[in-house]
PDB file of C-alpha atoms in Angstrom:
ATOM      1  CA  ARG L 822       0.000   0.000   0.000  1.00  0.00           C
ATOM      2  CA  LEU L 823       2.824   2.399   0.796  1.00  0.00           C
ATOM      3  CA  GLN L 824       4.339   1.797  -2.650  1.00  0.00           C
ATOM      4  CA  LEU L 825       1.059   2.747  -4.324  1.00  0.00           C
ATOM      5  CA  MET L 826       0.786   5.856  -2.175  1.00  0.00           C
ATOM      6  CA  GLU L 827       4.286   6.851  -3.236  1.00  0.00           C
ATOM      7  CA  ASP L 828       3.803   5.931  -6.925  1.00  0.00           C
ATOM      8  CA  TYR L 829       0.565   7.923  -7.232  1.00  0.00           C
ATOM      9  CA  ASN L 830       1.226  10.669  -4.643  1.00  0.00           C
ATOM     10  CA  LEU L 831      -1.727   9.659  -2.459  1.00  0.00           C
ATOM     11  CA  SER L 832      -2.255  10.917   1.085  1.00  0.00           C
ATOM     12  CA  THR L 833      -4.764   8.184   2.049  1.00  0.00           C
ATOM     13  CA  LEU L 834      -5.306   4.653   0.774  1.00  0.00           C
ATOM     14  CA  CYS L 835      -7.383   1.841   2.272  1.00  0.00           C
ATOM     15  CA  ASN L 836      -7.316  -1.911   1.787  1.00  0.00           C
ATOM     16  CA  SER L 837     -10.157  -3.176  -0.352  1.00  0.00           C
ATOM     17  CA  GLY L 838      -9.284  -6.860  -0.617  1.00  0.00           C
ATOM     18  CA  ALA L 839      -6.590  -9.359  -1.509  1.00  0.00           C
ATOM     19  CA  LEU L 840      -6.453 -12.773  -3.090  1.00  0.00           C
ATOM     20  CA  LEU L 841      -3.692 -15.343  -3.259  1.00  0.00           C
ATOM     21  CA  THR L 842      -4.007 -16.829  -6.727  1.00  0.00           C
ATOM     22  CA  ARG L 843      -2.693 -20.144  -7.946  1.00  0.00           C
ATOM     23  CA  LEU L 844      -2.995 -20.799 -11.669  1.00  0.00           C
ATOM     24  CA  ILE L 845      -2.105 -24.330 -12.753  1.00  0.00           C
ATOM     25  CA  GLY L 846      -1.028 -25.171 -16.299  1.00  0.00           C
ATOM     26  CA  ASP L 847      -3.154 -28.306 -16.597  1.00  0.00           C
ATOM     27  CA  PRO L 848      -5.517 -28.082 -13.631  1.00  0.00           C
ATOM     28  CA  PRO L 849      -7.153 -31.214 -12.287  1.00  0.00           C
ATOM     29  CA  ARG L 850     -10.942 -31.251 -12.250  1.00  0.00           C
ATOM     30  CA  ASP L 851     -11.809 -32.044  -8.650  1.00  0.00           C
ATOM     31  CA  GLN L 852     -13.938 -30.904  -5.699  1.00  0.00           C
ATOM     32  CA  TRP L 853     -11.818 -27.719  -5.350  1.00  0.00           C
ATOM     33  CA  ASP L 854     -12.776 -26.499  -8.813  1.00  0.00           C
ATOM     34  CA  VAL L 855     -15.388 -23.905  -7.838  1.00  0.00           C
ATOM     35  CA  ASP L 856     -16.289 -22.896 -11.397  1.00  0.00           C
ATOM     36  CA  PRO L 857     -14.826 -25.193 -14.070  1.00  0.00           C
ATOM     37  CA  GLU L 858     -16.203 -22.902 -16.812  1.00  0.00           C
ATOM     38  CA  HIS L 859     -14.360 -19.788 -15.537  1.00  0.00           C
ATOM     39  CA  ILE L 860     -11.840 -18.519 -18.092  1.00  0.00           C
ATOM     40  CA  TYR L 861      -9.279 -16.454 -16.173  1.00  0.00           C
ATOM     41  CA  TRP L 862      -7.412 -15.293 -19.296  1.00  0.00           C
ATOM     42  CA  ASN L 863     -10.286 -13.056 -20.481  1.00  0.00           C
ATOM     43  CA  ALA L 864      -9.457  -9.332 -20.564  1.00  0.00           C
ATOM     44  CA  HIS L 865     -11.064  -7.284 -17.792  1.00  0.00           C
ATOM     45  CA  VAL L 866     -10.984  -4.064 -15.777  1.00  0.00           C
ATOM     46  CA  ASP L 867     -10.769  -4.448 -11.998  1.00  0.00           C
ATOM     47  CA  LYS L 868     -13.080  -1.498 -11.301  1.00  0.00           C
ATOM     48  CA  ALA L 869     -15.757  -3.174 -13.447  1.00  0.00           C
ATOM     49  CA  ASN L 870     -15.725  -6.092 -10.973  1.00  0.00           C
ATOM     50  CA  ILE L 871     -15.871  -3.934  -7.827  1.00  0.00           C
ATOM     51  CA  ALA L 872     -16.737  -0.277  -8.432  1.00  0.00           C
ATOM     52  CA  THR L 873     -14.833   0.975  -5.371  1.00  0.00           C
ATOM     53  CA  TYR L 874     -11.464  -0.443  -6.499  1.00  0.00           C
ATOM     54  CA  ASP L 875      -9.230   2.539  -7.289  1.00  0.00           C
ATOM     55  CA  TYR L 876      -5.773   0.932  -7.405  1.00  0.00           C
ATOM     56  CA  SER L 877      -4.543  -2.600  -8.023  1.00  0.00           C
ATOM     57  CA  ALA L 878      -1.280  -4.353  -7.218  1.00  0.00           C
ATOM     58  CA  LEU L 879       0.244  -7.733  -8.012  1.00  0.00           C
ATOM     59  CA  LEU L 880       3.118  -9.296  -6.096  1.00  0.00           C
ATOM     60  CA  TYR L 881       4.683 -12.215  -7.937  1.00  0.00           C
ATOM     61  CA  LEU L 882       5.694 -15.119  -5.705  1.00  0.00           C
ATOM     62  CA  ASN L 883       7.484 -17.295  -8.255  1.00  0.00           C
ATOM     63  CA  ASP L 884       9.311 -17.081 -11.590  1.00  0.00           C
ATOM     64  CA  PHE L 885       8.253 -17.272 -15.223  1.00  0.00           C
ATOM     65  CA  HIS L 886      10.143 -20.019 -17.152  1.00  0.00           C
ATOM     66  CA  THR L 887      11.522 -21.587 -13.940  1.00  0.00           C
ATOM     67  CA  ASP L 888       8.256 -22.428 -12.183  1.00  0.00           C
ATOM     68  CA  PHE L 889       5.720 -22.059 -14.998  1.00  0.00           C
ATOM     69  CA  GLU L 890       5.205 -21.157 -18.673  1.00  0.00           C
ATOM     70  CA  GLY L 891       2.587 -18.704 -19.885  1.00  0.00           C
ATOM     71  CA  GLY L 892       0.919 -16.600 -17.211  1.00  0.00           C
ATOM     72  CA  GLU L 893       2.387 -13.280 -18.342  1.00  0.00           C
ATOM     73  CA  PHE L 894       0.418 -10.186 -17.310  1.00  0.00           C
ATOM     74  CA  GLU L 895      -0.717  -8.177 -20.331  1.00  0.00           C
ATOM     75  CA  PHE L 896      -1.971  -4.595 -20.482  1.00  0.00           C
ATOM     76  CA  ILE L 897      -4.175  -4.263 -23.558  1.00  0.00           C
ATOM     77  CA  ASP L 898      -3.722  -0.834 -25.145  1.00  0.00           C
ATOM     78  CA  ASP L 899      -4.918   0.680 -28.417  1.00  0.00           C
ATOM     79  CA  ASP L 900      -1.408   1.221 -29.787  1.00  0.00           C
ATOM     80  CA  LYS L 901       0.388  -1.843 -28.422  1.00  0.00           C
ATOM     81  CA  ASN L 902      -0.053  -4.466 -25.716  1.00  0.00           C
ATOM     82  CA  ARG L 903       2.473  -4.326 -22.897  1.00  0.00           C
ATOM     83  CA  ILE L 904       3.676  -7.527 -21.242  1.00  0.00           C
ATOM     84  CA  VAL L 905       4.932  -7.926 -17.671  1.00  0.00           C
ATOM     85  CA  GLU L 906       7.052 -11.028 -17.204  1.00  0.00           C
ATOM     86  CA  PRO L 907       6.447 -12.542 -13.755  1.00  0.00           C
ATOM     87  CA  LYS L 908       9.454 -12.646 -11.431  1.00  0.00           C
ATOM     88  CA  ALA L 909       9.403 -13.515  -7.727  1.00  0.00           C
ATOM     89  CA  GLY L 910       9.313 -10.307  -5.684  1.00  0.00           C
ATOM     90  CA  ARG L 911       8.209  -8.087  -8.598  1.00  0.00           C
ATOM     91  CA  LEU L 912       5.437  -5.670  -7.617  1.00  0.00           C
ATOM     92  CA  VAL L 913       3.185  -4.259 -10.350  1.00  0.00           C
ATOM     93  CA  THR L 914       0.909  -1.339  -9.450  1.00  0.00           C
ATOM     94  CA  PHE L 915      -1.734   0.324 -11.616  1.00  0.00           C
ATOM     95  CA  THR L 916      -4.991   2.246 -11.487  1.00  0.00           C
ATOM     96  CA  SER L 917      -8.040  -0.021 -11.527  1.00  0.00           C
ATOM     97  CA  GLY L 918     -10.126   1.818 -14.133  1.00  0.00           C
ATOM     98  CA  PRO L 919     -10.799   1.298 -17.859  1.00  0.00           C
ATOM     99  CA  GLU L 920      -7.448   2.880 -18.746  1.00  0.00           C
ATOM    100  CA  ASN L 921      -5.891  -0.418 -17.628  1.00  0.00           C
ATOM    101  CA  LEU L 922      -7.687  -3.189 -19.469  1.00  0.00           C
ATOM    102  CA  HIS L 923      -5.609  -6.298 -18.788  1.00  0.00           C
ATOM    103  CA  ARG L 924      -5.473 -10.062 -18.662  1.00  0.00           C
ATOM    104  CA  VAL L 925      -3.274 -12.942 -17.579  1.00  0.00           C
ATOM    105  CA  ARG L 926      -2.125 -15.157 -20.396  1.00  0.00           C
ATOM    106  CA  ARG L 927      -3.033 -18.802 -20.007  1.00  0.00           C
ATOM    107  CA  VAL L 928      -0.571 -20.864 -17.932  1.00  0.00           C
ATOM    108  CA  SER L 929       0.612 -23.791 -20.027  1.00  0.00           C
ATOM    109  CA  ARG L 930       2.987 -25.531 -17.593  1.00  0.00           C
ATOM    110  CA  GLY L 931       3.636 -25.462 -13.861  1.00  0.00           C
ATOM    111  CA  THR L 932       1.926 -23.262 -11.284  1.00  0.00           C
ATOM    112  CA  ARG L 933       1.879 -19.445 -11.105  1.00  0.00           C
ATOM    113  CA  HIS L 934       1.467 -17.843  -7.643  1.00  0.00           C
ATOM    114  CA  VAL L 935       0.516 -14.184  -7.205  1.00  0.00           C
ATOM    115  CA  LEU L 936      -0.811 -12.052  -4.385  1.00  0.00           C
ATOM    116  CA  ALA L 937      -3.411  -9.756  -5.983  1.00  0.00           C
ATOM    117  CA  MET L 938      -4.411  -6.686  -3.944  1.00  0.00           C
ATOM    118  CA  TRP L 939      -6.963  -3.930  -4.422  1.00  0.00           C
ATOM    119  CA  PHE L 940      -7.225  -0.556  -2.734  1.00  0.00           C
ATOM    120  CA  THR L 941      -9.748   2.251  -2.403  1.00  0.00           C
ATOM    121  CA  CYS L 942      -9.467   5.944  -1.605  1.00  0.00           C
ATOM    122  CA  SER L 943     -12.745   5.676   0.330  1.00  0.00           C
ATOM    123  CA  ALA L 944     -12.510   4.806   4.026  1.00  0.00           C
ATOM    124  CA  GLU L 945     -16.221   3.995   3.848  1.00  0.00           C
ATOM    125  CA  HIS L 946     -15.544   1.201   1.325  1.00  0.00           C
ATOM    126  CA  GLN L 947     -12.393  -0.284   2.814  1.00  0.00           C
ATOM    127  CA  TYR L 948     -12.237  -3.970   3.633  1.00  0.00           C
ATOM    128  CA  ALA L 949     -12.778  -4.762   7.288  1.00  0.00           C
ATOM    129  CA  ASP L 950     -12.835  -8.215   8.812  1.00  0.00           C
ATOM    130  CA  ASP L 951     -15.530  -8.160  11.501  1.00  0.00           C
ATOM    131  CA  ASP L 952     -13.222  -9.570  14.211  1.00  0.00           C
ATOM    132  CA  GLU L 953     -10.296  -7.335  13.205  1.00  0.00           C
ATOM    133  CA  GLN L 954     -12.444  -4.210  13.124  1.00  0.00           C
ATOM    134  CA  GLU L 955     -13.735  -4.829  16.639  1.00  0.00           C
ATOM    135  CA  GLN L 956     -10.230  -5.407  18.024  1.00  0.00           C
ATOM    136  CA  SER L 957      -8.132  -2.780  16.256  1.00  0.00           C
ATOM    137  CA  GLY L 958     -10.437  -0.169  14.726  1.00  0.00           C
ATOM    138  CA  ALA L 959     -10.117   1.164  11.167  1.00  0.00           C
ATOM    139  CA  THR L 960      -7.306   0.039   8.845  1.00  0.00           C
ATOM    140  CA  GLU L 961      -6.931   3.343   6.994  1.00  0.00           C
ATOM    141  CA  LEU L 962      -3.346   4.440   6.452  1.00  0.00           C
ATOM    142  CA  LYS L 963      -2.435   8.112   6.114  1.00  0.00           C
ATOM    143  CA  LYS L 964       0.861   9.652   5.069  1.00  0.00           C
ATOM    144  CA  GLU L 965       2.428  11.768   7.773  1.00  0.00           C
TER     145      GLU L 965
END
């Protein structure tokens, strides 16, 4: 979150959600397959999924070519698509709106691990776990 605040000169930014993703090159069809018809490599805009997402971030947890093939992150632009090659420890930050249409290319071998995170500028719409909120109060972070 601090990196996003620095990158985009923000004074306040709140957590809006996070997801540890595991994309498998040839996934087994089993009881853990929540939606076997879901096609993760379709282009999308994060803000179209959740309207209060203002900023997105991806933290890669393993390496392209070494741990998996495919799975590159692709920004889809009018003039030219831009590819981000996954590398463990690489953090990618971007605004969540229609200016950043993107997709993940299909993983063809191995397993790709990423921590996906979303943030909002609205304290009202920040993520709050019920137990956490009762114990520690709001999770809003402000720059001093």
